[in-house]
XYZ file of C-alpha atoms in Angstrom:
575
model
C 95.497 115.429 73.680
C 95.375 114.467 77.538
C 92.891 116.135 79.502
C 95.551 116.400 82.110
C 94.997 119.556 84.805
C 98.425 120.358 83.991
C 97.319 122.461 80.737
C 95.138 125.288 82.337
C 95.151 127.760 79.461
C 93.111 127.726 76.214
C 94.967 128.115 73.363
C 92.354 129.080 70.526
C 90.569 131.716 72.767
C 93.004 132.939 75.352
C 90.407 135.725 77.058
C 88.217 132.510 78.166
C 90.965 131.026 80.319
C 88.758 132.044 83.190
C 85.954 129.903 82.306
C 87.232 126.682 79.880
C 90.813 124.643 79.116
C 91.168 123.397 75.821
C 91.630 119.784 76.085
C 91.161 117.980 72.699
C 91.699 119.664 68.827
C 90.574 117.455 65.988
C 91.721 118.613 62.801
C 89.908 116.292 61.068
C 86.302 117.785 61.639
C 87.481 121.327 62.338
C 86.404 121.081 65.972
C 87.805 121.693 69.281
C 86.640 120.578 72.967
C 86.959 122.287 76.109
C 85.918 121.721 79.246
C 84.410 123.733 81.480
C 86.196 125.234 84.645
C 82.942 126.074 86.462
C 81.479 122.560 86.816
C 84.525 121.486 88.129
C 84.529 118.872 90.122
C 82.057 117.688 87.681
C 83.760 116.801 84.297
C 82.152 118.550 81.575
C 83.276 118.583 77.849
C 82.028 121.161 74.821
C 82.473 120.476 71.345
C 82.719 123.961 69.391
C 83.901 125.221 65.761
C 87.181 126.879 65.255
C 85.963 129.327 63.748
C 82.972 130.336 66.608
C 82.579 129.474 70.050
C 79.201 129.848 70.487
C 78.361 126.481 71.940
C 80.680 127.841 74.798
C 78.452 131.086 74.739
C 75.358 128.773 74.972
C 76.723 126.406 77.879
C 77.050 129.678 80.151
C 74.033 130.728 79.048
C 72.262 127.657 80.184
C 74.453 126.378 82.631
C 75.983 129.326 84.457
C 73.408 132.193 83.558
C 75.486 134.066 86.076
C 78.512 134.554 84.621
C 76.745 135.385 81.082
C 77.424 138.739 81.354
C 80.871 138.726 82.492
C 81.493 135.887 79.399
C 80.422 138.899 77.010
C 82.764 141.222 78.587
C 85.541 139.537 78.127
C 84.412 138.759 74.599
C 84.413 142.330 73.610
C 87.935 143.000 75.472
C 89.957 140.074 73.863
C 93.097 140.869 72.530
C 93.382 142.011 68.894
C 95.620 138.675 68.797
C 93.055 136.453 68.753
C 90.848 138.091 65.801
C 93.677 139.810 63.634
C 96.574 137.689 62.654
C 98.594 141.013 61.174
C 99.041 141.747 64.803
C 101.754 139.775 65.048
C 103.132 138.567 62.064
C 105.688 140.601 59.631
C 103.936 143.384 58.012
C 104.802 143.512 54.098
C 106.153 146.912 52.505
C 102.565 147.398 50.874
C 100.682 146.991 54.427
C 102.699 149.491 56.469
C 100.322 152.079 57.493
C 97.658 150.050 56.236
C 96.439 148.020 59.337
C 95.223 150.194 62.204
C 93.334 149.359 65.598
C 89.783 148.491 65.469
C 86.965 150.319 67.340
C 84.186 148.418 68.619
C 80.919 149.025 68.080
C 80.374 151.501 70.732
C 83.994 153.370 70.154
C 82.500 154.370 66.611
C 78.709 155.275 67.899
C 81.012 158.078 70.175
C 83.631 158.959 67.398
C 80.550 159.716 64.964
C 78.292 161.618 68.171
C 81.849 163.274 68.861
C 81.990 164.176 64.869
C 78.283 165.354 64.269
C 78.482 167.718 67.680
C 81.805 169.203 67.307
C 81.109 170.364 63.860
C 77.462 171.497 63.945
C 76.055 169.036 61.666
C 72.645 168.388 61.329
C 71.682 164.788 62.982
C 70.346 163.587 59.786
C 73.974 163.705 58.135
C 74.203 159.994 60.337
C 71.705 158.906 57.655
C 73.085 160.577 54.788
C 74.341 158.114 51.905
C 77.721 159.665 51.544
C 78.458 159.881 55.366
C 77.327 155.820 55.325
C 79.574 155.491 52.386
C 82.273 157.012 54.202
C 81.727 154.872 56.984
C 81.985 151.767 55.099
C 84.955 152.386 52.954
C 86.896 153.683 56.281
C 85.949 151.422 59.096
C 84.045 149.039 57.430
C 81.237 149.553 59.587
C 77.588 151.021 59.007
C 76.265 153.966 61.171
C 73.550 153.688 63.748
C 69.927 154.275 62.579
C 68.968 157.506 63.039
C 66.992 156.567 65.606
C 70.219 154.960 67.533
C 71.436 157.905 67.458
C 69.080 160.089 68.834
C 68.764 157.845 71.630
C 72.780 158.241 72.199
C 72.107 161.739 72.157
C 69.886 162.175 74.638
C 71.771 159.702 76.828
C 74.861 162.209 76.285
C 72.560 165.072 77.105
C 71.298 163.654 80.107
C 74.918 162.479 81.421
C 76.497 165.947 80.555
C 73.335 167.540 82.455
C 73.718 165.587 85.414
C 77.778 166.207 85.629
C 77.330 169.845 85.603
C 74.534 169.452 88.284
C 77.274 167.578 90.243
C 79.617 169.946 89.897
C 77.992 173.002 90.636
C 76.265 171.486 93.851
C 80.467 171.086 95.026
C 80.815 174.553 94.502
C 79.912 178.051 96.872
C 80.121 180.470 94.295
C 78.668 180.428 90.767
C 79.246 183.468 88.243
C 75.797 183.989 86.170
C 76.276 186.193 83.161
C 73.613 186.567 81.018
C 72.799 189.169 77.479
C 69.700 190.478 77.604
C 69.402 193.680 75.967
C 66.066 193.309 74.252
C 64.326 191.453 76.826
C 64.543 194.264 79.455
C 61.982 193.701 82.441
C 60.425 190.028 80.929
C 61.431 186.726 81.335
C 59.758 183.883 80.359
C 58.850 180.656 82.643
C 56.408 177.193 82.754
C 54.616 178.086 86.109
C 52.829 180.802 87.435
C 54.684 180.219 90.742
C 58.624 179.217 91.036
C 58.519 176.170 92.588
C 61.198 175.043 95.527
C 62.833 172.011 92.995
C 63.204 174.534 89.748
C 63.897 177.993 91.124
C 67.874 177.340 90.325
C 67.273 174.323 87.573
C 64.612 173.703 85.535
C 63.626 169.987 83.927
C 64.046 169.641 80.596
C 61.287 167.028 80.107
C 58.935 169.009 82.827
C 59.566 172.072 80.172
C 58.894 170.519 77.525
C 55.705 168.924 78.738
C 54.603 172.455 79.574
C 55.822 174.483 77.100
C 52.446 175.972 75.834
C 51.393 177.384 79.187
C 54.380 179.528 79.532
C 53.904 183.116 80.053
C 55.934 186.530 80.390
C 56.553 187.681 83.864
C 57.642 190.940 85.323
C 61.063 189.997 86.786
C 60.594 192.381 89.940
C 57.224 191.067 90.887
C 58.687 187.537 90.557
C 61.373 188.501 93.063
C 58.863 190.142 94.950
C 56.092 187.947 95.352
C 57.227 185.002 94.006
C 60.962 184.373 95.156
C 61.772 186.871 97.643
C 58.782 186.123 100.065
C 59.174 182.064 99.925
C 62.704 181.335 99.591
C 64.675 184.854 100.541
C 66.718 184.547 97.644
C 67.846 187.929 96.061
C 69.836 188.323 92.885
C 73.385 189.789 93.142
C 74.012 193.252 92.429
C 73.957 193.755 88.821
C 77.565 194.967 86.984
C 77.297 195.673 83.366
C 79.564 194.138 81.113
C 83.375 195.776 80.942
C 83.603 194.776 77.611
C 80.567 196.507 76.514
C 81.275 199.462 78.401
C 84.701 199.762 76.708
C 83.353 199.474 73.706
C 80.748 202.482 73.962
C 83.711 204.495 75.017
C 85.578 203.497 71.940
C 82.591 204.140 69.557
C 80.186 207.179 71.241
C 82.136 208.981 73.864
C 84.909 209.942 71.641
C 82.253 211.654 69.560
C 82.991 214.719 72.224
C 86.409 215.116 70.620
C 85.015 216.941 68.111
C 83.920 219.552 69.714
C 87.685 220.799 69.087
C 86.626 222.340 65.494
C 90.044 221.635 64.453
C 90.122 217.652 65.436
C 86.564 217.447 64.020
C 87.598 219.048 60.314
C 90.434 216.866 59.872
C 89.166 213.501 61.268
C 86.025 213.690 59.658
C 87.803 214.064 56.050
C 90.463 211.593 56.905
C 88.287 208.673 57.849
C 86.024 209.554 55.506
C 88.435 208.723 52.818
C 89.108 205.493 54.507
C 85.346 204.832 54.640
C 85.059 205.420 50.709
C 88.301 202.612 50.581
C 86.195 200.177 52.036
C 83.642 200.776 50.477
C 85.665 200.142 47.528
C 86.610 196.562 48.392
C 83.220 195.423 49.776
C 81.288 196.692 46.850
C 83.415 195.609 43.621
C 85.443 192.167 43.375
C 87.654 193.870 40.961
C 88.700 196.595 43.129
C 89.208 194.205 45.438
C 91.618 191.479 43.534
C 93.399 194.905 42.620
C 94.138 196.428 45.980
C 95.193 192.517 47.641
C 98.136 192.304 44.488
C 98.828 195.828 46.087
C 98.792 195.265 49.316
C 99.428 191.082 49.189
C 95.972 190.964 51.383
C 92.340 193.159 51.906
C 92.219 195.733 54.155
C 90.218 195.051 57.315
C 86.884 196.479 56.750
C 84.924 198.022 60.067
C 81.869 195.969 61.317
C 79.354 197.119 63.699
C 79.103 193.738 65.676
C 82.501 193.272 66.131
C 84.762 194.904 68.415
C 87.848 196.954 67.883
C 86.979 196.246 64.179
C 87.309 199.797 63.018
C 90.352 200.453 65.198
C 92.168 197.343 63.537
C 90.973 198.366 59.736
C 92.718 201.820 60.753
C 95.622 200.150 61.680
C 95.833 197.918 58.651
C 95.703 201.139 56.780
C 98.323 202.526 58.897
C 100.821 199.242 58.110
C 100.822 200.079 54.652
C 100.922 203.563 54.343
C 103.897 202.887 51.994
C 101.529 201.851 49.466
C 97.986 203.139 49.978
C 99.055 205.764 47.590
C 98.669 203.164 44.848
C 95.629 201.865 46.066
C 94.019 205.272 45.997
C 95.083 205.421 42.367
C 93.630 202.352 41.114
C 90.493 203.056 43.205
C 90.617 206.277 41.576
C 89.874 207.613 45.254
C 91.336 211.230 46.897
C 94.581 210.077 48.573
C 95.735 211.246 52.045
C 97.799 214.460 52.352
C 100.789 214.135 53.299
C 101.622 214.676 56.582
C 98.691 215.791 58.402
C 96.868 213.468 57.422
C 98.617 210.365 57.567
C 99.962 211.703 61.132
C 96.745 211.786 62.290
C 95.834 207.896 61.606
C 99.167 206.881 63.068
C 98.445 209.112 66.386
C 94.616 207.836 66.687
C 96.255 204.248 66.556
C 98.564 205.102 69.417
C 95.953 207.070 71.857
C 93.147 203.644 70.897
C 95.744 200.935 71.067
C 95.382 200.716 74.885
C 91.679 200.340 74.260
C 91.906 197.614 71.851
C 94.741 195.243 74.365
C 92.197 195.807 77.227
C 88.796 195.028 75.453
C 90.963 191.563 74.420
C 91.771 190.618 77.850
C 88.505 191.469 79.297
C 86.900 189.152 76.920
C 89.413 186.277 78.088
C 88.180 182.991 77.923
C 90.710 181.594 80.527
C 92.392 183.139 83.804
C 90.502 186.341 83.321
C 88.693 187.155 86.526
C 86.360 190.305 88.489
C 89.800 191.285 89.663
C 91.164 191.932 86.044
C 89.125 195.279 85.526
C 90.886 197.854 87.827
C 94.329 197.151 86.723
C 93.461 196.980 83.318
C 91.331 200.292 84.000
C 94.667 201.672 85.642
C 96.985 200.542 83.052
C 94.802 202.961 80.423
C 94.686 205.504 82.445
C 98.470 204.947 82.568
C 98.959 204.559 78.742
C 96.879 207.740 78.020
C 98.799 209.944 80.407
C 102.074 209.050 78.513
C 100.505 210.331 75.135
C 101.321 213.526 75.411
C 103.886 214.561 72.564
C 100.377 214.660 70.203
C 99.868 217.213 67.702
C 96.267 216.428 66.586
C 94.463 213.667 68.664
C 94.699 215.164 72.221
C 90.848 216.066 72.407
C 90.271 212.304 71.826
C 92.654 211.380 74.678
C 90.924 213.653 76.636
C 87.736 212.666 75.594
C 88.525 208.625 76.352
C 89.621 209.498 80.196
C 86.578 211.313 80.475
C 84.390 208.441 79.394
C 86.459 206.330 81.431
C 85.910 207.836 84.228
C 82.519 208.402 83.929
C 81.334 204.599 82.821
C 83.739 203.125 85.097
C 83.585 205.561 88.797
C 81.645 203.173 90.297
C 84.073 200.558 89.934
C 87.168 202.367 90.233
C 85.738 203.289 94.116
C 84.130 199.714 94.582
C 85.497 197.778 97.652
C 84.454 194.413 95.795
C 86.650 195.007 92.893
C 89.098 196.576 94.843
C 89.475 193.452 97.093
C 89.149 191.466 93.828
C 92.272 192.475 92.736
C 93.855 192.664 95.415
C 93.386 188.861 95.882
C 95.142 188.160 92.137
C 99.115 187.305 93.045
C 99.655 188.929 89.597
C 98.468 192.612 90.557
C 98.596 192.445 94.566
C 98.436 196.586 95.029
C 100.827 197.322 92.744
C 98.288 199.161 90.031
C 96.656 201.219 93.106
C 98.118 204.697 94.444
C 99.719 204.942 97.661
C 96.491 206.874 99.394
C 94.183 203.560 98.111
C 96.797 201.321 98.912
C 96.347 201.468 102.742
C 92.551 201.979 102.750
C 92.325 198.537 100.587
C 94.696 196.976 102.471
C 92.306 197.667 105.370
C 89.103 196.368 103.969
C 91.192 193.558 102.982
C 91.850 192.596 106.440
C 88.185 192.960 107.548
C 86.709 191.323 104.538
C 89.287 188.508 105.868
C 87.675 188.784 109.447
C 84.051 188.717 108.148
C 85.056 185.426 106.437
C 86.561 184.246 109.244
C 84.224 184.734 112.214
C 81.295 183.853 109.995
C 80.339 180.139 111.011
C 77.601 179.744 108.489
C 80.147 179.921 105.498
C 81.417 176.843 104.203
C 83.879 177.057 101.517
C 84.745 174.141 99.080
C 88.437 173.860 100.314
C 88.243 172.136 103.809
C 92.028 172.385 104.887
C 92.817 174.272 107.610
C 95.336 177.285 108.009
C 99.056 176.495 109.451
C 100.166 179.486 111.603
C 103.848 180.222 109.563
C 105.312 183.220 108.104
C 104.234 183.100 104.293
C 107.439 185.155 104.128
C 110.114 182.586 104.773
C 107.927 179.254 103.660
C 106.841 178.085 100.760
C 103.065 177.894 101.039
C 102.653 175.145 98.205
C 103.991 172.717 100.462
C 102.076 168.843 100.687
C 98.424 169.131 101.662
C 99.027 166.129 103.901
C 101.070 168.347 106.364
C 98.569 170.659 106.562
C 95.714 168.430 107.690
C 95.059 169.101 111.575
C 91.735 168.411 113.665
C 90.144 169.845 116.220
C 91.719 172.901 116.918
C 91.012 174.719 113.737
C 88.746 177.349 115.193
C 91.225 178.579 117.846
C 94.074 178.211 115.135
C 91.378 180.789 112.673
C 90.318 183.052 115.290
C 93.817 183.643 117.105
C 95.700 184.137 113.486
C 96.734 187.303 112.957
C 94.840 188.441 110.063
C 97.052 191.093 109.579
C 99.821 189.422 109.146
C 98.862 187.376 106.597
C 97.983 190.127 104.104
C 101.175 191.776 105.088
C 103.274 188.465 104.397
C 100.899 188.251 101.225
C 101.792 191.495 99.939
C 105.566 191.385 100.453
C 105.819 187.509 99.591
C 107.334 187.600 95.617
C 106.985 183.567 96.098
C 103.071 183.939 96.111
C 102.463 183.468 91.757
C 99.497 182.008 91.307
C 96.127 181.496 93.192
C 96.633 178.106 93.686
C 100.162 179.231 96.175
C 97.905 181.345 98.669
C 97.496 180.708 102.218
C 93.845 179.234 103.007
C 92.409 181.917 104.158
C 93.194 183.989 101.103
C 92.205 181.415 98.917
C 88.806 180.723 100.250
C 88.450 185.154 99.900
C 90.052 185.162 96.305
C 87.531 182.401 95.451
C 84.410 184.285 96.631
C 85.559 187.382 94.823
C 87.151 186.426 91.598
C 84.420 184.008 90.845
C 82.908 186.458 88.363
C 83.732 187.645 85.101
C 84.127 191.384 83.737
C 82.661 190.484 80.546
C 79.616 188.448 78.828
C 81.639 187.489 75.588
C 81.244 184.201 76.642
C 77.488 183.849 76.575
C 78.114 186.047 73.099
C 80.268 183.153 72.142
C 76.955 181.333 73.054
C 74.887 183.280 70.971
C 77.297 182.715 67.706
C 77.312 179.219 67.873
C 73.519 178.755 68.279
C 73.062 180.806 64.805
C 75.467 178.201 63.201
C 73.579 175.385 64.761
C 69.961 177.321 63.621
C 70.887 177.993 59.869
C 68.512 178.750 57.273
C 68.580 175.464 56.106
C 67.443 174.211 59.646
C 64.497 175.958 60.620
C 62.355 173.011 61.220
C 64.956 171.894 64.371
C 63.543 171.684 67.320
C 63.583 173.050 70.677
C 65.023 170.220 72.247
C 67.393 168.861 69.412
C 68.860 172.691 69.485
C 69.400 172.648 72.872
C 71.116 169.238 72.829
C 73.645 170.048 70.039
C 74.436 173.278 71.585
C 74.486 172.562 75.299
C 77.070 169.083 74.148
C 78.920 171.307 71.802
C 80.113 173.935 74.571
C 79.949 171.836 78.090
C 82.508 169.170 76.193
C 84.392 169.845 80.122
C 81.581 167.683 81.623
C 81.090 165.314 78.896
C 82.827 161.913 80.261
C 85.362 160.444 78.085
C-alpha cells in the first residue's frame, strides 16, 4: 500500500488516528505498519501484530513520553467496534439478548462498591467464593482484592466527606437534629479543649489517632468555658421532636380518659380482648395459619417502638369486624359484644385517626418543613372538634386536646413557627384565626425588615428584588431579567415591605417556595430550614443496627462509619 498522505485514518485501530496512519498490511506475516504522526516531518515507520499494538504503545512511551498518558486514554475509550465484532454484524436468533455492553475495569470496581453499600453487606462478601463465582460467570471478570477494595472505599468516603463539606460551606442555614435520650448532659470528644478547625467538623483520621484519650464532658461547661468564651458560638434554642411529642399524647395522656369510670370499664375490657388476640397470633403458629385463612392476612400486632402501631392493629381489627367473630371461635377467645363494644373500636379509630395522618407527615422525609407543625396542629384541633356525635369515646377526645394543648402551647404562641408557616405557599394564614392572622401578619413584616436592614446577613441566593406587583406578574419569570447592579440597597430599603406580604398573601399564583419574591425566599429559607421531627436520624439509628449485626461485632469503628455514612449521603456521592 502507498504511504501516500492522502490516507490519514487507521483502519485496524480507529481511536489512534490522532497519533499513527496505517500505511502498509502484510498478510503474509500477520503484521501491519504505521507511521507515526508525531515525528512528522520525520518519516517514521512501526511494525506491530494484528492482534496487539503494543510496539505502538512502546514508541510513545519512548519517543513521545508526553502523550503516554493521553495514548492510554484513548485506549480505554475505543469504540466497542474495534474489540467486539457482534457490534455490528447480524445477531443470530440464539444471541439476541445475549451480548450486552462491557464495563471496564473501573465501571465494575463501582457497580460492586455500589452493590456491597446499598445492601449492607459485609466487605468481606468481595472475597467470598460465591460472590467471585458470580462475578466470573456474569461479567467474566474477577473482583478486586480485598484490599482494592478497601482502598476504593476509603477513597469514596473521603470524596463523599469532602462534597458534603462543600456543600454545607454554600449554605447559611443548617438544621441539626440529633436523639439523645440516654446521653442527657454528656457528650463525648478527643480534646480537652474544642479547637478553632474541629468545633463544627471533626477529622476522621485526627479521631481516630486519638481515640483513647477521649473523655465525657459536661455539655454546659463546654459551652461555657470552652465554646462560648473563645468563639461566641451558642446552640439554637432547643425544640423537642413533634413526632415524639405526638406520640406521648397518643400513648400516656389519653390515660386521663379514664377517669370517666364509664370509658375506663368498657375500654379496658374491650382492648383487653384484643390484647389476648394478639397474643394469640404471636405466641402459637397454629393460631396464627388459622386466623390468616380467616382473615386472608395477620392482624397487625402493637409494638412499643413503632408508632401508631397499636392504633393501626385496632384498625385492622376494625376492617374485619365481619369476621373476628370466627377468629374468636377458633382462638377459643371471649368475642366482642355486640354493639357496645364493637362501637367503641370503630369510634376510638375515628377520634385517633387524625393523630395517626399527622405523626406520618411530621416524620416526612421530603417537603416537610418547621412550618408543617401549626397547621397540622390546627387541622387536629379541627378534626377533633367535628367528633362530636360520640357515644363512648368523648373523654378521650377531650383528653387528646388537652394534651395537645399542653405539649404543644409553646409552639402554638411561637412567632418562629408562626412565621414558619406563614412562609409555606401551601398554608399562607389560612390554618390561623382571624385575631392571629393580623398579629402574624405583623411580625411577618418586621421579621422581613430585620432581614432586610441587617447588612451582616448574607443569604445563599444573590439576586436582587424587582419592585412589581406579585399580584399581576408572574414571579417565576427568567433570572436573567432580574439581575441589576448597583442600586440594590436603595431598591431593598425603599420596597414596601408591606406590600409584598400583602401581594404574597392574596397572590393564588404563589405554589411553591421556589415562585416567591426574593425577599420571601431568603425569610422562608432561614425559617423552614428545620425539621419538626428526628425520624430521620431514627432512620439513622435502624440502619446502623443492620450494618452492626450479631454476626459483625468485630467491625470496626471506622469500617462502620464508612458503610453507613456512603449508604445514606448517596446525594453527595459523585456518579
Amino acid at each position: 500500500m502507498d504511504t501516500d498522505t492522502s490516507q490519514s485514518e487507521c483502519t485496524k485501530w480507529s481511536h489512534l488516528n490522532k497519533y499513527f496512519k496505517e500505511t502498509l498490511h502484510s498478510d503474509g506475516n500477520n503484521n501491519i505498519t504505521f507511521k507515526c504522526l508525531l515525528c512528522i516531518p520525520k518519516e517514521k515507520l512501526i511494525s506491530t501484530s494484528t492482534s496487539s499494538n503494543s510496539n505502538l504503545r512502546s514508541h510513545i512511551k519512548h519517543i513521545h513520553p508526553s502523550q503516554l498518558s493521553e495514548f492510554n486514554k484513548c485506549g480505554k475509550k475505543r469504540n466497542i467496534i474495534d474489540d467486539d465484532p457482534a457490534a455490528y454484524k447480524q445477531l443470530k436468533i440464539d444471541e439476541v439478548g445475549k451480548i450486552s455492553k462491557k464495563l471496564n475495569e473501573t465501571e465494575f470496581d463501582k457497580a460492586n462498591i455500589e452493590l456491597i453499600v446499598s445492601t449492607v453487606s459485609p466487605f468481606s462478601l468481595i472475597e467470598h467464593r460465591g460472590f467471585i463465582k458470580y462475578c466470573r460467570l456474569t461479567y467474566n471478570r474477577v473482583p478486586a482484592s480485598r484490599r482494592n477494595f478497601m482502598r476504593d472505599i476509603v477513597s469514596e468516603y473521603n470524596d463523599m466527606t469532602a462534597s458534603l463539606k462543600d456543600e454545607l460551606s454554600q449554605v447559611n442555614f443548617v438544621c441539626i437534629t440529633a436523639d439523645c435520650w440516654s446521653v442527657f448532659h454528656r457528650v463525648y470528644n478527643e480534646n480537652t479543649t474544642i479547637q478553632p478547625s474541629t468545633a463544627s467538623n471533626h477529622n476522621q483520621d485526627e479521631g481516630e489517632e486519638e481515640e483513647e484519650v477521649m473523655r465525657p464532658i459536661n455539655i454546659s461547661d463546654e459551652l461555657e468555658n470552652g465554646v462560648g468564651n473563645l468563639f461566641n458560638l451558642t446552640l439554637p434554642q432547643h425544640q423537642r421532636c413533634a413526632a415524639h411529642t405526638l406520640n406521648l399524647i397518643a400513648t400516656t395522656d389519653i390515660g386521663d380518659a379514664e377517669k370517666d369510670k364509664a370509658y375506663k370499664i368498657l375500654s379496658r375490657r374491650v382492648f383487653g380482648k384484643c390484647q389476648a388476640l394478639f397474643n394469640k397470633q404471636n405466641q402459637s403458629k397454629q393460631y396464627a395459619d388459622q386466623i390468616k385463612n380467616v382473615l386472608s392476612r395477620y392482624l397487625i400486632t402493637p409494638n412499643a417502638t413503632r408508632w401508631n402501631s397499636f392504633y393501626d392493629a385496632i384498625k385492622c381489627i376494625v376492617s374485619n369486624l365481619n369476621k373476628i367473630d370466627e377468629v374468636f371461635s377458633i382462638t377459643s377467645l371471649q368475642p366482642f359484644t355486640r354493639p357496645r363494644e364493637t362501637l367503641i373500636l370503630i369510634e376510638y379509630c375515628k377520634v385517633m385517626q387524625p393523630i395517626a395522618k399527622s405523626l406520618d407527615i411530621l416524620q416526612g422525609d421530603k417537603h416537610v418543613s418547621l412550618g408543617y407543625l401549626l397547621p397540622t396542629l390546627t387541622a387536629i384541633n379541627k378534626s377533633l372538634k367535628s367528633l362530636s356525635s360520640l357515644n363512648y369515646c368523648t373523654p378521650l377526645i377531650n383528653a387528646l386536646q388537652k394534651g395537645i394543648e399542653k405539649r404543644f402551647q409553646r409552639y402554638m404562641s411561637s412567632s418562629t413557627c408562626q412565621i414558619s408557616s406563614a412562609l409555606i405557599p401551601k398554608f399562607k394564614l389560612n390554618w390561623a384565626s382571624s385575631e392571629e392572622k393580623i398579629s402574624i401578619k405583623e411580625k411577618l413584616v418586621e421579621t422581613l425588615k430585620t432581614c432586610a436592614e441587617d447588612a451582616d446577613s448574607t443569604y445563599t441566593s444573590s439576586q436582587p428584588l424587582v419592585q412589581n406587583d406579585l399580584s399581576h406578574q408572574n414571579v417565576t419569570e427568567d433570572d436573567d431579567f432580574l439581575l441589576f447592579e448597583d442600586d440594590l440597597q436603595e431598591s431593598q430599603n425603599n420596597y414596601d415591605l408591606q406590600k409584598i406580604v400583602s401581594d404574597y398573601l392574596l397572590n393564588h399564583n404563589i405554589k411553591s417556595p421556589e415562585d416567591l419574591p426574593i425577599t420571601l425566599k431568603k425569610a422562608y429559607i432561614e425559617y423552614n430550614t428545620a425539621v419538626p421531627s428526628s425520624a430521620h436520624v431514627e432512620r439513622l439509628f435502624s440502619a446502623g443496627g443492620q450494618v452492626f449485626s450479631r454476626r459483625r461485632g468485630s467491625m470496626s469503628d471506622t469500617n462502620f462509619e464508612m458503610a453507613l455514612l456512603l449508604k445514606f449521603n448517596k446525594y453527595f456521592i459523585q456518579e
